[in-house]
Amino acid sequence: MTKNSSTSVNRRVDIVSAAIEVFAEIGYYRATTAKVAERAQISQPYVFRFFSTKEALLQEALEVSWTRILEAFRAVIETVAPDQLEKELVDAYIHIMKSYQNETLLQMQAQTIKEDMIAEVMQKGYRDVHQVVLEAFKRLGFEKPYERTMIFLARGMLCNISMALSVPELMLVDE
């Protein structure tokens, strides 16, 4: 990779990171590419060099967040003992939520955005996570794998709400 292409990749990552922060903080509809450029410490035209629209930038930001979750879940599935799978998946998700809180907030907001391209990214993200978890539960012989997957995903949504609203008691479990 040449220095210029490496710099371009880094700039693209910087722009997406800035967009995640801006979108999470003030919402997609209030955010502007000018605010994203300011956060990334570049010019607004430079943002458009990489992303033709604000919607395309949001799409990329969401894809980054879904990829992070899928990679973390696949790593857990490949390495953990079956009796620890569900706990380790939850722990992996909690780690992502803490380390990448803005991505979680962005996904929560994106669930309400009706633009087709954004809805499709969200649908694909949920379907991919559902499939990865379901296939792991099936392969490992979990009872009622569809129900377990649904409950696992519902727990993830409750984690999101608990974090977003700062209501940790929603996540208390009996030991």
JSON list of C-alpha atoms in Angstrom, two decimals:
[
{"chain": "A", "resi": 1, "resn": "MET", "atom": "CA", "xyz": [0.00, 0.00, 0.00]},
{"chain": "A", "resi": 2, "resn": "THR", "atom": "CA", "xyz": [1.41, 3.39, -0.91]},
{"chain": "A", "resi": 3, "resn": "LYS", "atom": "CA", "xyz": [1.65, 6.24, 1.54]},
{"chain": "A", "resi": 4, "resn": "ASN", "atom": "CA", "xyz": [-1.18, 8.12, -0.19]},
{"chain": "A", "resi": 5, "resn": "SER", "atom": "CA", "xyz": [-3.56, 5.16, -0.13]},
{"chain": "A", "resi": 6, "resn": "SER", "atom": "CA", "xyz": [-2.64, 4.50, 3.49]},
{"chain": "A", "resi": 7, "resn": "THR", "atom": "CA", "xyz": [-3.36, 8.14, 4.34]},
{"chain": "A", "resi": 8, "resn": "SER", "atom": "CA", "xyz": [-6.69, 7.92, 2.49]},
{"chain": "A", "resi": 9, "resn": "VAL", "atom": "CA", "xyz": [-7.69, 4.81, 4.42]},
{"chain": "A", "resi": 10, "resn": "ASN", "atom": "CA", "xyz": [-6.77, 6.52, 7.69]},
{"chain": "A", "resi": 11, "resn": "ARG", "atom": "CA", "xyz": [-8.70, 9.66, 6.72]},
{"chain": "A", "resi": 12, "resn": "ARG", "atom": "CA", "xyz": [-11.75, 7.57, 5.82]},
{"chain": "A", "resi": 13, "resn": "VAL", "atom": "CA", "xyz": [-11.57, 5.88, 9.23]},
{"chain": "A", "resi": 14, "resn": "ASP", "atom": "CA", "xyz": [-11.17, 9.28, 10.91]},
{"chain": "A", "resi": 15, "resn": "ILE", "atom": "CA", "xyz": [-14.24, 10.60, 9.11]},
{"chain": "A", "resi": 16, "resn": "VAL", "atom": "CA", "xyz": [-16.35, 7.57, 10.05]},
{"chain": "A", "resi": 17, "resn": "SER", "atom": "CA", "xyz": [-15.20, 7.81, 13.67]},
{"chain": "A", "resi": 18, "resn": "ALA", "atom": "CA", "xyz": [-16.08, 11.49, 13.77]},
{"chain": "A", "resi": 19, "resn": "ALA", "atom": "CA", "xyz": [-19.45, 10.78, 12.19]},
{"chain": "A", "resi": 20, "resn": "ILE", "atom": "CA", "xyz": [-20.24, 8.13, 14.79]},
{"chain": "A", "resi": 21, "resn": "GLU", "atom": "CA", "xyz": [-19.51, 10.64, 17.54]},
{"chain": "A", "resi": 22, "resn": "VAL", "atom": "CA", "xyz": [-21.48, 13.47, 15.96]},
{"chain": "A", "resi": 23, "resn": "PHE", "atom": "CA", "xyz": [-24.47, 11.32, 14.99]},
{"chain": "A", "resi": 24, "resn": "ALA", "atom": "CA", "xyz": [-24.59, 9.74, 18.46]},
{"chain": "A", "resi": 25, "resn": "GLU", "atom": "CA", "xyz": [-24.32, 13.10, 20.24]},
{"chain": "A", "resi": 26, "resn": "ILE", "atom": "CA", "xyz": [-26.82, 15.21, 18.29]},
{"chain": "A", "resi": 27, "resn": "GLY", "atom": "CA", "xyz": [-28.70, 12.75, 16.12]},
{"chain": "A", "resi": 28, "resn": "TYR", "atom": "CA", "xyz": [-28.54, 11.99, 12.44]},
{"chain": "A", "resi": 29, "resn": "TYR", "atom": "CA", "xyz": [-31.04, 14.63, 11.35]},
{"chain": "A", "resi": 30, "resn": "ARG", "atom": "CA", "xyz": [-29.37, 17.48, 13.25]},
{"chain": "A", "resi": 31, "resn": "ALA", "atom": "CA", "xyz": [-25.87, 16.41, 12.27]},
{"chain": "A", "resi": 32, "resn": "THR", "atom": "CA", "xyz": [-24.23, 17.92, 9.22]},
{"chain": "A", "resi": 33, "resn": "THR", "atom": "CA", "xyz": [-21.24, 16.92, 7.17]},
{"chain": "A", "resi": 34, "resn": "ALA", "atom": "CA", "xyz": [-19.74, 20.27, 8.23]},
{"chain": "A", "resi": 35, "resn": "LYS", "atom": "CA", "xyz": [-19.93, 19.18, 11.89]},
{"chain": "A", "resi": 36, "resn": "VAL", "atom": "CA", "xyz": [-18.41, 15.82, 11.01]},
{"chain": "A", "resi": 37, "resn": "ALA", "atom": "CA", "xyz": [-15.60, 17.55, 9.11]},
{"chain": "A", "resi": 38, "resn": "GLU", "atom": "CA", "xyz": [-14.97, 19.87, 12.04]},
{"chain": "A", "resi": 39, "resn": "ARG", "atom": "CA", "xyz": [-14.79, 16.91, 14.44]},
{"chain": "A", "resi": 40, "resn": "ALA", "atom": "CA", "xyz": [-12.42, 15.08, 12.08]},
{"chain": "A", "resi": 41, "resn": "GLN", "atom": "CA", "xyz": [-10.38, 18.28, 11.70]},
{"chain": "A", "resi": 42, "resn": "ILE", "atom": "CA", "xyz": [-10.68, 18.33, 7.93]},
{"chain": "A", "resi": 43, "resn": "SER", "atom": "CA", "xyz": [-12.60, 20.36, 5.38]},
{"chain": "A", "resi": 44, "resn": "GLN", "atom": "CA", "xyz": [-16.19, 19.56, 4.47]},
{"chain": "A", "resi": 45, "resn": "PRO", "atom": "CA", "xyz": [-15.30, 18.98, 0.79]},
{"chain": "A", "resi": 46, "resn": "TYR", "atom": "CA", "xyz": [-12.82, 16.34, 1.96]},
{"chain": "A", "resi": 47, "resn": "VAL", "atom": "CA", "xyz": [-15.71, 14.44, 3.58]},
{"chain": "A", "resi": 48, "resn": "PHE", "atom": "CA", "xyz": [-17.47, 14.42, 0.21]},
{"chain": "A", "resi": 49, "resn": "ARG", "atom": "CA", "xyz": [-14.34, 13.02, -1.40]},
{"chain": "A", "resi": 50, "resn": "PHE", "atom": "CA", "xyz": [-15.09, 9.79, 0.49]},
{"chain": "A", "resi": 51, "resn": "PHE", "atom": "CA", "xyz": [-18.88, 9.93, 0.98]},
{"chain": "A", "resi": 52, "resn": "SER", "atom": "CA", "xyz": [-21.29, 11.36, -1.57]},
{"chain": "A", "resi": 53, "resn": "THR", "atom": "CA", "xyz": [-24.03, 11.97, 1.01]},
{"chain": "A", "resi": 54, "resn": "LYS", "atom": "CA", "xyz": [-24.59, 12.13, 4.74]},
{"chain": "A", "resi": 55, "resn": "GLU", "atom": "CA", "xyz": [-26.71, 9.01, 4.37]},
{"chain": "A", "resi": 56, "resn": "ALA", "atom": "CA", "xyz": [-23.77, 7.13, 2.80]},
{"chain": "A", "resi": 57, "resn": "LEU", "atom": "CA", "xyz": [-21.64, 8.21, 5.74]},
{"chain": "A", "resi": 58, "resn": "LEU", "atom": "CA", "xyz": [-24.24, 6.91, 8.20]},
{"chain": "A", "resi": 59, "resn": "GLN", "atom": "CA", "xyz": [-24.45, 3.65, 6.26]},
{"chain": "A", "resi": 60, "resn": "GLU", "atom": "CA", "xyz": [-20.69, 3.15, 6.60]},
{"chain": "A", "resi": 61, "resn": "ALA", "atom": "CA", "xyz": [-20.77, 4.04, 10.30]},
{"chain": "A", "resi": 62, "resn": "LEU", "atom": "CA", "xyz": [-23.49, 1.48, 10.93]},
{"chain": "A", "resi": 63, "resn": "GLU", "atom": "CA", "xyz": [-21.67, -1.18, 8.93]},
{"chain": "A", "resi": 64, "resn": "VAL", "atom": "CA", "xyz": [-18.57, -0.58, 11.07]},
{"chain": "A", "resi": 65, "resn": "SER", "atom": "CA", "xyz": [-20.61, -1.07, 14.24]},
{"chain": "A", "resi": 66, "resn": "TRP", "atom": "CA", "xyz": [-22.28, -4.27, 13.00]},
{"chain": "A", "resi": 67, "resn": "THR", "atom": "CA", "xyz": [-18.95, -5.67, 11.84]},
{"chain": "A", "resi": 68, "resn": "ARG", "atom": "CA", "xyz": [-17.47, -5.06, 15.28]},
{"chain": "A", "resi": 69, "resn": "ILE", "atom": "CA", "xyz": [-20.28, -7.04, 16.94]},
{"chain": "A", "resi": 70, "resn": "LEU", "atom": "CA", "xyz": [-20.14, -9.88, 14.44]},
{"chain": "A", "resi": 71, "resn": "GLU", "atom": "CA", "xyz": [-16.36, -10.24, 14.71]},
{"chain": "A", "resi": 72, "resn": "ALA", "atom": "CA", "xyz": [-16.54, -10.26, 18.52]},
{"chain": "A", "resi": 73, "resn": "PHE", "atom": "CA", "xyz": [-19.30, -12.89, 18.53]},
{"chain": "A", "resi": 74, "resn": "ARG", "atom": "CA", "xyz": [-17.49, -15.09, 16.00]},
{"chain": "A", "resi": 75, "resn": "ALA", "atom": "CA", "xyz": [-14.31, -14.92, 18.08]},
{"chain": "A", "resi": 76, "resn": "VAL", "atom": "CA", "xyz": [-16.23, -16.03, 21.17]},
{"chain": "A", "resi": 77, "resn": "ILE", "atom": "CA", "xyz": [-18.01, -18.82, 19.30]},
{"chain": "A", "resi": 78, "resn": "GLU", "atom": "CA", "xyz": [-14.71, -20.16, 17.96]},
{"chain": "A", "resi": 79, "resn": "THR", "atom": "CA", "xyz": [-12.91, -20.20, 21.29]},
{"chain": "A", "resi": 80, "resn": "VAL", "atom": "CA", "xyz": [-15.27, -20.73, 24.20]},
{"chain": "A", "resi": 81, "resn": "ALA", "atom": "CA", "xyz": [-16.59, -23.92, 25.76]},
{"chain": "A", "resi": 82, "resn": "PRO", "atom": "CA", "xyz": [-20.25, -24.62, 24.97]},
{"chain": "A", "resi": 83, "resn": "ASP", "atom": "CA", "xyz": [-21.36, -24.23, 28.61]},
{"chain": "A", "resi": 84, "resn": "GLN", "atom": "CA", "xyz": [-19.85, -20.72, 28.65]},
{"chain": "A", "resi": 85, "resn": "LEU", "atom": "CA", "xyz": [-21.06, -19.56, 25.23]},
{"chain": "A", "resi": 86, "resn": "GLU", "atom": "CA", "xyz": [-24.04, -17.46, 26.21]},
{"chain": "A", "resi": 87, "resn": "LYS", "atom": "CA", "xyz": [-22.24, -15.80, 29.14]},
{"chain": "A", "resi": 88, "resn": "GLU", "atom": "CA", "xyz": [-19.20, -15.00, 27.00]},
{"chain": "A", "resi": 89, "resn": "LEU", "atom": "CA", "xyz": [-21.37, -13.59, 24.18]},
{"chain": "A", "resi": 90, "resn": "VAL", "atom": "CA", "xyz": [-23.08, -11.32, 26.70]},
{"chain": "A", "resi": 91, "resn": "ASP", "atom": "CA", "xyz": [-19.71, -10.29, 28.13]},
{"chain": "A", "resi": 92, "resn": "ALA", "atom": "CA", "xyz": [-18.40, -9.54, 24.62]},
{"chain": "A", "resi": 93, "resn": "TYR", "atom": "CA", "xyz": [-21.43, -7.36, 23.90]},
{"chain": "A", "resi": 94, "resn": "ILE", "atom": "CA", "xyz": [-21.13, -5.52, 27.20]},
{"chain": "A", "resi": 95, "resn": "HIS", "atom": "CA", "xyz": [-17.46, -4.86, 26.41]},
{"chain": "A", "resi": 96, "resn": "ILE", "atom": "CA", "xyz": [-18.45, -3.40, 23.01]},
{"chain": "A", "resi": 97, "resn": "MET", "atom": "CA", "xyz": [-21.13, -1.25, 24.61]},
{"chain": "A", "resi": 98, "resn": "LYS", "atom": "CA", "xyz": [-18.65, 0.15, 27.12]},
{"chain": "A", "resi": 99, "resn": "SER", "atom": "CA", "xyz": [-15.79, 0.62, 24.65]},
{"chain": "A", "resi": 100, "resn": "TYR", "atom": "CA", "xyz": [-17.89, 1.85, 21.73]},
{"chain": "A", "resi": 101, "resn": "GLN", "atom": "CA", "xyz": [-20.88, 3.45, 23.41]},
{"chain": "A", "resi": 102, "resn": "ASN", "atom": "CA", "xyz": [-21.47, 5.89, 20.56]},
{"chain": "A", "resi": 103, "resn": "GLU", "atom": "CA", "xyz": [-21.85, 3.00, 18.12]},
{"chain": "A", "resi": 104, "resn": "THR", "atom": "CA", "xyz": [-24.54, 1.50, 20.32]},
{"chain": "A", "resi": 105, "resn": "LEU", "atom": "CA", "xyz": [-26.34, 4.84, 20.58]},
{"chain": "A", "resi": 106, "resn": "LEU", "atom": "CA", "xyz": [-26.05, 5.25, 16.81]},
{"chain": "A", "resi": 107, "resn": "GLN", "atom": "CA", "xyz": [-27.62, 1.85, 16.18]},
{"chain": "A", "resi": 108, "resn": "MET", "atom": "CA", "xyz": [-30.45, 2.69, 18.56]},
{"chain": "A", "resi": 109, "resn": "GLN", "atom": "CA", "xyz": [-31.16, 5.91, 16.66]},
{"chain": "A", "resi": 110, "resn": "ALA", "atom": "CA", "xyz": [-30.87, 4.22, 13.29]},
{"chain": "A", "resi": 111, "resn": "GLN", "atom": "CA", "xyz": [-33.72, 1.88, 14.17]},
{"chain": "A", "resi": 112, "resn": "THR", "atom": "CA", "xyz": [-36.05, 4.85, 13.74]},
{"chain": "A", "resi": 113, "resn": "ILE", "atom": "CA", "xyz": [-34.60, 6.21, 10.48]},
{"chain": "A", "resi": 114, "resn": "LYS", "atom": "CA", "xyz": [-36.89, 5.34, 7.59]},
{"chain": "A", "resi": 115, "resn": "GLU", "atom": "CA", "xyz": [-34.54, 5.91, 4.63]},
{"chain": "A", "resi": 116, "resn": "ASP", "atom": "CA", "xyz": [-34.42, 2.63, 2.71]},
{"chain": "A", "resi": 117, "resn": "MET", "atom": "CA", "xyz": [-30.62, 2.36, 2.66]},
{"chain": "A", "resi": 118, "resn": "ILE", "atom": "CA", "xyz": [-30.38, 2.82, 6.44]},
{"chain": "A", "resi": 119, "resn": "ALA", "atom": "CA", "xyz": [-33.27, 0.46, 7.16]},
{"chain": "A", "resi": 120, "resn": "GLU", "atom": "CA", "xyz": [-31.58, -2.16, 4.97]},
{"chain": "A", "resi": 121, "resn": "VAL", "atom": "CA", "xyz": [-28.28, -1.84, 6.85]},
{"chain": "A", "resi": 122, "resn": "MET", "atom": "CA", "xyz": [-30.07, -2.24, 10.17]},
{"chain": "A", "resi": 123, "resn": "GLN", "atom": "CA", "xyz": [-32.11, -5.21, 8.94]},
{"chain": "A", "resi": 124, "resn": "LYS", "atom": "CA", "xyz": [-28.98, -6.90, 7.62]},
{"chain": "A", "resi": 125, "resn": "GLY", "atom": "CA", "xyz": [-27.11, -6.25, 10.85]},
{"chain": "A", "resi": 126, "resn": "TYR", "atom": "CA", "xyz": [-29.81, -7.77, 13.01]},
{"chain": "A", "resi": 127, "resn": "ARG", "atom": "CA", "xyz": [-30.25, -10.70, 10.63]},
{"chain": "A", "resi": 128, "resn": "ASP", "atom": "CA", "xyz": [-26.52, -11.40, 10.56]},
{"chain": "A", "resi": 129, "resn": "VAL", "atom": "CA", "xyz": [-26.24, -11.33, 14.36]},
{"chain": "A", "resi": 130, "resn": "HIS", "atom": "CA", "xyz": [-29.35, -13.49, 14.66]},
{"chain": "A", "resi": 131, "resn": "GLN", "atom": "CA", "xyz": [-27.93, -16.01, 12.20]},
{"chain": "A", "resi": 132, "resn": "VAL", "atom": "CA", "xyz": [-24.49, -16.20, 13.85]},
{"chain": "A", "resi": 133, "resn": "VAL", "atom": "CA", "xyz": [-25.96, -16.74, 17.32]},
{"chain": "A", "resi": 134, "resn": "LEU", "atom": "CA", "xyz": [-28.67, -19.14, 16.13]},
{"chain": "A", "resi": 135, "resn": "GLU", "atom": "CA", "xyz": [-26.22, -21.28, 14.18]},
{"chain": "A", "resi": 136, "resn": "ALA", "atom": "CA", "xyz": [-23.91, -21.48, 17.20]},
{"chain": "A", "resi": 137, "resn": "PHE", "atom": "CA", "xyz": [-26.78, -22.47, 19.48]},
{"chain": "A", "resi": 138, "resn": "LYS", "atom": "CA", "xyz": [-27.97, -25.09, 16.98]},
{"chain": "A", "resi": 139, "resn": "ARG", "atom": "CA", "xyz": [-24.50, -26.52, 16.35]},
{"chain": "A", "resi": 140, "resn": "LEU", "atom": "CA", "xyz": [-23.86, -26.86, 20.06]},
{"chain": "A", "resi": 141, "resn": "GLY", "atom": "CA", "xyz": [-27.20, -28.58, 20.67]},
{"chain": "A", "resi": 142, "resn": "PHE", "atom": "CA", "xyz": [-28.85, -25.90, 22.77]},
{"chain": "A", "resi": 143, "resn": "GLU", "atom": "CA", "xyz": [-32.50, -26.66, 23.56]},
{"chain": "A", "resi": 144, "resn": "LYS", "atom": "CA", "xyz": [-34.95, -24.38, 21.75]},
{"chain": "A", "resi": 145, "resn": "PRO", "atom": "CA", "xyz": [-32.23, -22.53, 19.80]},
{"chain": "A", "resi": 146, "resn": "TYR", "atom": "CA", "xyz": [-34.68, -20.13, 18.14]},
{"chain": "A", "resi": 147, "resn": "GLU", "atom": "CA", "xyz": [-36.18, -19.11, 21.46]},
{"chain": "A", "resi": 148, "resn": "ARG", "atom": "CA", "xyz": [-32.73, -18.83, 23.08]},
{"chain": "A", "resi": 149, "resn": "THR", "atom": "CA", "xyz": [-31.59, -16.62, 20.21]},
{"chain": "A", "resi": 150, "resn": "MET", "atom": "CA", "xyz": [-34.65, -14.39, 20.52]},
{"chain": "A", "resi": 151, "resn": "ILE", "atom": "CA", "xyz": [-34.11, -14.04, 24.28]},
{"chain": "A", "resi": 152, "resn": "PHE", "atom": "CA", "xyz": [-30.41, -13.33, 23.73]},
{"chain": "A", "resi": 153, "resn": "LEU", "atom": "CA", "xyz": [-31.23, -10.54, 21.25]},
{"chain": "A", "resi": 154, "resn": "ALA", "atom": "CA", "xyz": [-33.92, -9.15, 23.54]},
{"chain": "A", "resi": 155, "resn": "ARG", "atom": "CA", "xyz": [-31.40, -9.07, 26.37]},
{"chain": "A", "resi": 156, "resn": "GLY", "atom": "CA", "xyz": [-29.06, -7.12, 24.10]},
{"chain": "A", "resi": 157, "resn": "MET", "atom": "CA", "xyz": [-31.79, -4.57, 23.43]},
{"chain": "A", "resi": 158, "resn": "LEU", "atom": "CA", "xyz": [-32.39, -4.26, 27.17]},
{"chain": "A", "resi": 159, "resn": "CYS", "atom": "CA", "xyz": [-28.64, -3.74, 27.63]},
{"chain": "A", "resi": 160, "resn": "ASN", "atom": "CA", "xyz": [-28.85, -0.87, 25.14]},
{"chain": "A", "resi": 161, "resn": "ILE", "atom": "CA", "xyz": [-31.78, 0.75, 26.93]},
{"chain": "A", "resi": 162, "resn": "SER", "atom": "CA", "xyz": [-30.14, 0.29, 30.31]},
{"chain": "A", "resi": 163, "resn": "MET", "atom": "CA", "xyz": [-26.94, 1.97, 29.08]},
{"chain": "A", "resi": 164, "resn": "ALA", "atom": "CA", "xyz": [-28.65, 4.78, 27.17]},
{"chain": "A", "resi": 165, "resn": "LEU", "atom": "CA", "xyz": [-30.91, 5.72, 30.06]},
{"chain": "A", "resi": 166, "resn": "SER", "atom": "CA", "xyz": [-28.33, 5.07, 32.81]},
{"chain": "A", "resi": 167, "resn": "VAL", "atom": "CA", "xyz": [-30.62, 2.55, 34.51]},
{"chain": "A", "resi": 168, "resn": "PRO", "atom": "CA", "xyz": [-28.25, -0.33, 35.36]},
{"chain": "A", "resi": 169, "resn": "GLU", "atom": "CA", "xyz": [-30.78, -2.04, 37.60]},
{"chain": "A", "resi": 170, "resn": "LEU", "atom": "CA", "xyz": [-32.58, -3.21, 34.44]},
{"chain": "A", "resi": 171, "resn": "MET", "atom": "CA", "xyz": [-29.70, -5.65, 33.97]},
{"chain": "A", "resi": 172, "resn": "LEU", "atom": "CA", "xyz": [-29.60, -7.17, 37.45]},
{"chain": "A", "resi": 173, "resn": "VAL", "atom": "CA", "xyz": [-29.78, -10.96, 37.41]},
{"chain": "A", "resi": 174, "resn": "ASP", "atom": "CA", "xyz": [-30.18, -13.56, 40.11]},
{"chain": "A", "resi": 175, "resn": "GLU", "atom": "CA", "xyz": [-27.00, -15.43, 40.84]}
]
